[in-house]
Tab-separated table of C-alpha atoms in Angstrom:
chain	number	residue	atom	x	y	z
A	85	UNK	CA	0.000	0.000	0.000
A	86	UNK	CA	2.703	2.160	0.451
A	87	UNK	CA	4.578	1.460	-2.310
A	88	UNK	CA	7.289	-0.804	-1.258
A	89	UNK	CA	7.862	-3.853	-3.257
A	90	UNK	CA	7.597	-6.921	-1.424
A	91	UNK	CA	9.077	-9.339	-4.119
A	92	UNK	CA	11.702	-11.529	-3.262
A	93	UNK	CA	12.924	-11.921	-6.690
A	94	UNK	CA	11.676	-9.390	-9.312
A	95	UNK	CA	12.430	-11.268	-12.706
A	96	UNK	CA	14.172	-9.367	-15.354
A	97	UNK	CA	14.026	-9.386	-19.342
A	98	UNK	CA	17.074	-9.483	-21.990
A	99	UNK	CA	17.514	-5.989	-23.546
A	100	UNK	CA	19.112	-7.853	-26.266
A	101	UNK	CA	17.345	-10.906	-26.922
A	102	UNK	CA	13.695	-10.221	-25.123
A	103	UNK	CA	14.194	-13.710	-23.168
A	104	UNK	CA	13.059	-13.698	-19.418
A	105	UNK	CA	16.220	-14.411	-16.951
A	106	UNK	CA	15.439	-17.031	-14.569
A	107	UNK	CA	16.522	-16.928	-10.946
A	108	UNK	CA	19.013	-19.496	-11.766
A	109	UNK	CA	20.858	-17.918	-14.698
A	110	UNK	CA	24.127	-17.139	-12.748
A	111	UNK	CA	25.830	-16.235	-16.430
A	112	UNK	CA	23.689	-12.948	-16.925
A	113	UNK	CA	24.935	-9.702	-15.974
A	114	UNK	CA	23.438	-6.350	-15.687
A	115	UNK	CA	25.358	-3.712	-16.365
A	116	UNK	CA	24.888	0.057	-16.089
A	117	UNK	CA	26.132	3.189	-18.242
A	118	UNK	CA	26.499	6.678	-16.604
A	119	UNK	CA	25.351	9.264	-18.489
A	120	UNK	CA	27.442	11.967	-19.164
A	121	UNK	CA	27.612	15.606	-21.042
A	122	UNK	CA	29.466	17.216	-23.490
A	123	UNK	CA	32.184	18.070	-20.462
A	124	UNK	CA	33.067	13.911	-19.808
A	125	UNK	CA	31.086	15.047	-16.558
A	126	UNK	CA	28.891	12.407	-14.651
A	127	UNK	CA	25.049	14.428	-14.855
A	128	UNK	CA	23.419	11.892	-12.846
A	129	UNK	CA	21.590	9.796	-15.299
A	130	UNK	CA	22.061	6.048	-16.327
A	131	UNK	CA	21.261	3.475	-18.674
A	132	UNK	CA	20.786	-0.187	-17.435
A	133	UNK	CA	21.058	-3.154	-19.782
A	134	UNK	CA	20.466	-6.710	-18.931
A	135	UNK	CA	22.490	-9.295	-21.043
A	136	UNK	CA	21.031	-13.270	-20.296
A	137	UNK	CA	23.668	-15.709	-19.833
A	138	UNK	CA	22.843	-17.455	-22.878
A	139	UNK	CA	24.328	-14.833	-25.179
A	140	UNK	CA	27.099	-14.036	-22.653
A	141	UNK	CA	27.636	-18.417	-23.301
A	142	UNK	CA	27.564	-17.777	-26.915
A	143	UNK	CA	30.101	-15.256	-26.979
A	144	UNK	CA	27.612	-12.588	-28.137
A	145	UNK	CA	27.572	-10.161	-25.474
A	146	UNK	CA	29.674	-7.693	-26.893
A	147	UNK	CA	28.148	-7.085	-30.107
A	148	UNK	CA	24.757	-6.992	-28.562
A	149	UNK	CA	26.078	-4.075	-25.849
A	150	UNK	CA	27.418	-1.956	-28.486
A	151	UNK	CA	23.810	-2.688	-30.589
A	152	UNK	CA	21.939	-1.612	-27.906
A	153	UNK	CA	24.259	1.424	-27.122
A	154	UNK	CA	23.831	2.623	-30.597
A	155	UNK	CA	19.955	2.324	-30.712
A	156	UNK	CA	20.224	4.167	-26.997
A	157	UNK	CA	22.601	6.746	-28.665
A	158	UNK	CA	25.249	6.308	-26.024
A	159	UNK	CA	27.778	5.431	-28.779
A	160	UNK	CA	27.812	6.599	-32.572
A	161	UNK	CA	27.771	4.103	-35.260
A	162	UNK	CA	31.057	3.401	-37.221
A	163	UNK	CA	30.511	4.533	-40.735
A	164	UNK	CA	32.822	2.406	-42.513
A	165	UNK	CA	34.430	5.512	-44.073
A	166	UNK	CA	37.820	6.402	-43.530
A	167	UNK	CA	39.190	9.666	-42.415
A	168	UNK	CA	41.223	11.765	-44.504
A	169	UNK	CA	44.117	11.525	-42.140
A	170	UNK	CA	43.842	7.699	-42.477
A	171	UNK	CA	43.547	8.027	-46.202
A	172	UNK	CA	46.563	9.877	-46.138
A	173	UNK	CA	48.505	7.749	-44.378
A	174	UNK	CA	47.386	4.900	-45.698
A	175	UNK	CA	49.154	6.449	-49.179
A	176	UNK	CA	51.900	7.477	-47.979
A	177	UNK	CA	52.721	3.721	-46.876
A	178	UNK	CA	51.904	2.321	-49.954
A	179	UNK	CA	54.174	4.869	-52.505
A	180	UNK	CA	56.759	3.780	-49.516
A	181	UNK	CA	56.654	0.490	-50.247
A	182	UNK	CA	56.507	0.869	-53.825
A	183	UNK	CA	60.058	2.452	-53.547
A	184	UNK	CA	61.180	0.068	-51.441
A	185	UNK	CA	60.539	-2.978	-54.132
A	186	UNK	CA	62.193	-0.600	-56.584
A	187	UNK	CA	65.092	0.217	-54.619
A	188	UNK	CA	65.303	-3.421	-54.202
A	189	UNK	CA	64.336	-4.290	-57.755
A	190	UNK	CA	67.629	-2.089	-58.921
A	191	UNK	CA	69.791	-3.766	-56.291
A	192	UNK	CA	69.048	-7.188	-57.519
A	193	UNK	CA	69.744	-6.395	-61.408
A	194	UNK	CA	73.327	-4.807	-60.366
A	195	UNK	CA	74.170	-7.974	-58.720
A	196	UNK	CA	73.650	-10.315	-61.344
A	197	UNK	CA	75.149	-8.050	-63.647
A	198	UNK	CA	78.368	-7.143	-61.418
A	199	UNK	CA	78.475	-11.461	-60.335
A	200	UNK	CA	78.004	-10.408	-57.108
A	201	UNK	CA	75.075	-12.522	-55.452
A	202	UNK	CA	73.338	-16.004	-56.286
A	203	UNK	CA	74.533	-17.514	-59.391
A	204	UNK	CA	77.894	-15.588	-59.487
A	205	UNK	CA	81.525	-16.973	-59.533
A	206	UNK	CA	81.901	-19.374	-57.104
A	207	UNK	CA	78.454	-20.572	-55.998
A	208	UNK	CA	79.098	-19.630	-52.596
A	209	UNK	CA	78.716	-21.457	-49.251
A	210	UNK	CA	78.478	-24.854	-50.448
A	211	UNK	CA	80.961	-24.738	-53.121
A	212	UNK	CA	83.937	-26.694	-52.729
A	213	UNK	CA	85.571	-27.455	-49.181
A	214	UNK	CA	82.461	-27.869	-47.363
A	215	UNK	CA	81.399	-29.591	-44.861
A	216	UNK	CA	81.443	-32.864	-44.138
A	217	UNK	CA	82.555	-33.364	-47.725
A	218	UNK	CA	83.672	-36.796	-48.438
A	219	UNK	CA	82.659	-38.302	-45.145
A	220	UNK	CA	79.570	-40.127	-45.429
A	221	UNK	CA	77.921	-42.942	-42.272
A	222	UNK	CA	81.281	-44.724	-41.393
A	223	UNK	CA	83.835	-43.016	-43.047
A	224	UNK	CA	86.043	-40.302	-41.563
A	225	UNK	CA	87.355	-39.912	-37.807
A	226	UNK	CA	87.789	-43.525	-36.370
A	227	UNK	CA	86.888	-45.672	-39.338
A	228	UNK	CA	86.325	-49.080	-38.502
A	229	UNK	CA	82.833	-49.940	-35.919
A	230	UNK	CA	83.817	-47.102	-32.955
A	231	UNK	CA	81.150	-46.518	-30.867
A	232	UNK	CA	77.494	-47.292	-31.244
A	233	UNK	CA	74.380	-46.110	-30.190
A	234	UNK	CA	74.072	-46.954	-26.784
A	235	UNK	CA	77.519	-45.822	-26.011
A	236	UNK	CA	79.032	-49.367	-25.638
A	237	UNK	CA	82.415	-49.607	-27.656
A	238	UNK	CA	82.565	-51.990	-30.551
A	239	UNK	CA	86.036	-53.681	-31.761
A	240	UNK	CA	88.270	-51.978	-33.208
A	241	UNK	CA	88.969	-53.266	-36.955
């Protein structure tokens, strides 16, 4: 009569997905966004969302916080469009790049015309005295059986 609510459990909705939370849906949250003006300045206001633990289980929580945030106008949509600072940089990398591949581009046609690089006298590490050259299973330090696997030594020749 006075106003006073004498509920012991007052059952909420989803904001998101218009499903009623049961008393035994520990995975729902309600969460609630100050209000603020133009300043960054609390004004006393809030918004209060309730997310059921079945979307919070599904990993949808997220989006459906920022979709209700935008309908609420707390947040403002992302266009899609790029700024022109963005833009900007975004060329500036690219003719960067371009360069780069040319500078590059040049560098690899001097060396094959110079010798110098792949291909060139001498074939490089490899070539020649390398290593293990002429030693295959067997031959080499030791010859004969030496020592096995285990560690056990064989008899010598």
């Amino acid at each position: 009569e006075e106003g006073e609510m004498v509920d012991l459990y007052i059952p909420r909705k989803c904001h998101a997905s218009h499903q009623l939370i049961t008393a035994k849906d520990h995975a729902s949250i309600q969460i609630t966004i100050a209000d603020i003006d133009a300043d960054g300045t609390y004004n006393g206001d809030s918004t209060t969302f309730c997310i059921a633990g079945l979307l919070r289980n599904e990993s949808a929580s997220d989006h459906a916080i920022n979709r209700l945030c935008i309908t609420n106008g707390i947040i403002r949509p992302k266009t899609g469009s790029k700024t022109k600072k963005v833009k900007e940089a975004e060329k500036d990398a690219a003719l960067a790049t371009r360069q780069m591949i040319a500078k590059a581009n040049i560098k690899a046609k001097r060396a094959l015309t110079t010798g110098r690089g792949r291909g060139g006298r001498g074939a490089g590490r490899g070539a020649g005295r390398g290593r293990g050259e002429g030693r295959g299973r067997g031959e080499g330090r030791g010859g004969g059986e030496g020592r096995g696997r285990g560690g056990a030594r064989g008899s010598g020749g």
